[in-house]
Amino acid sequence: MRTKIAIIGAGPAGLMLAHLLQREGIDAVILESRDRDYIEGRVRAGVLEQTTVNLLERLGLGGRMGREGLIHTGTKLAIDGEIFRIDIQELTGGSTVMVYGQQEVMRDLFDDAAERGIKIIFNAAEVRPREVAGSRPYVTWRENGTERRLDCDFIAGCDGFHGVSRGCIPKTVLKTFERVYPFGWLGILADVPPANHELIYANHERGFALASMRSATRSRYYIQCAVDENLADWPDERFWDEVARRLGPETAAHVVRGPSFEKSIAPLRSSVTEPMRHGKLFLAGDAAHIVPPTGAKGLNLAVADVIFLAEALTDFYQSGSASGIDHYSARALARVWKAERFSWWFTSITHRFPEMDGFARKMQVAELNYMRGSRAAQTMLAENYVGLPLQ
Ligand code: FAD
Ligand code: PHB
């Protein structure tokens, strides 16, 4: 088999890249180790930046999102139960975010990929990028026990944090910058109406909590927990009691309890791998960087990367210029680092850290109170939250 771009991974980065290339008439094949149901079943991100919304619309994939997604013009912060609002629309000159789950985005991308004949090979085992530093890269994998090979011009490693692509960059070249946080998020999904029509990010003495949603009838709540927390120790009632306490009485009065149908713990990590290109291999999305979910940036960063990568590859095939692909890593990383900073900062002012003493907690409260009264500070949060420009 031969194609121009071999894409590894059919998550948001890989699938979005395939759509972008397909619209430009650039041939690509996706190799994915799982099946479609597994990918669509993963409960992950919930908030789309304006940039991501714009891209889905540009690709003609905004139909269901426009009908079912919830446009949010503001977000809320709480300090020990006291709430204040950040008017993100007003502070950014009109930008908003869209609450539309990653599962829904994936469903729309897969449905349309099938209609457009985008080629995806599911259940591909032992996928390996080969000869990435040479002039004739290829990818091998096993399909029903048979070894297969895909020759290509370039390989896009969109295979997430646990993928194989990043490991193909020699250790002498690869630099990783990392912060592992001493806590995780325990999240639940329940078919109950949200406590508030906007998200509430809460800093509480007992730890962080987030009230989010998927629709007017489906809520997503998170609480900060220990990384080694046992799910079995968190029956629904205990979770509801804890989240209500951390959100504070004003919000707790509106928390509608119900049985959870999903409950999981996600560890929190900041990580960036440089460079995002080695020879014929490009990394995009979680394969190259991870952010803690506090800023709602993970999926959106993956999308920004592939917008840059698709532009670079399109330029290469249309004008023969390699300058776009040569600049891809630096261009993507410049924006990635800003989102890393925002996600790290937002995590640091909202969570309880084990080493935190009275002074450190007072600093958090002071920072949030400053934010509450300062248009400049609110604008910083708002412009990052809706997504920085694609430069
Ligand atoms: P992924 O979505 O990880 O996709 C990678 C794909 O590659 C997967 O389909 C995988 O099966 C495939 N793959 C992996 N290895 C191989 C291989 N060897 N061969 C072939 N295929 C392979 N972000 C937010 O903004 N908000 C959130 O609330 C949020 N919650 C999250 C919760 C969890 C538990 C996790 C793990 C992530 C969360 N994220 C969140 C982050 C967000 O979901 C990711 O940033 C986003 O999915 C990145 O997309 P991606 O395509 O780069 O990687
Ligand atoms: C979610 O709804 O899953 C969600 C929302 C906002 C975040 C993180 C997760 O910052």
XYZ file of C-alpha atoms and ligand atoms in Angstrom, residues 43-48 75 99-102 185 188-189 199 201 208 210-214 219-222 292-297 342 346 385, ligand 2:
45
model
C -15.434 10.190 28.153
C -12.988 13.047 27.883
C -13.061 16.730 27.017
C -16.168 18.876 27.207
C -15.303 22.419 26.128
C -14.405 23.539 22.590
C -17.627 30.979 33.189
C -19.923 22.820 25.452
C -19.991 19.765 23.174
C -18.380 16.539 24.365
C -15.374 14.917 22.725
C -9.636 14.284 39.181
C -18.812 11.417 37.154
C -21.478 11.678 34.484
C -19.304 25.976 34.472
C -14.434 26.121 38.886
C -10.863 21.690 43.828
C -15.763 21.580 38.896
C -19.418 21.659 37.923
C -19.676 21.020 34.189
C -22.205 19.558 31.801
C -22.815 17.851 28.488
C -24.090 16.848 34.147
C -20.375 16.257 34.533
C -18.819 16.894 37.931
C -15.231 16.540 39.088
C -3.922 19.183 33.175
C -7.633 19.415 32.254
C -8.257 22.576 34.324
C -7.931 24.909 31.330
C -9.959 22.597 29.016
C -7.120 22.792 26.502
C -2.363 28.776 31.280
C -5.202 27.736 36.449
C -9.952 30.204 27.891
C -15.646 18.593 31.156
O -16.838 18.942 31.070
O -15.309 17.407 31.045
C -14.616 19.618 31.439
C -14.958 20.957 31.352
C -14.005 21.918 31.620
C -12.729 21.542 31.975
C -12.392 20.197 32.046
C -13.338 19.235 31.778
O -11.823 22.492 32.263
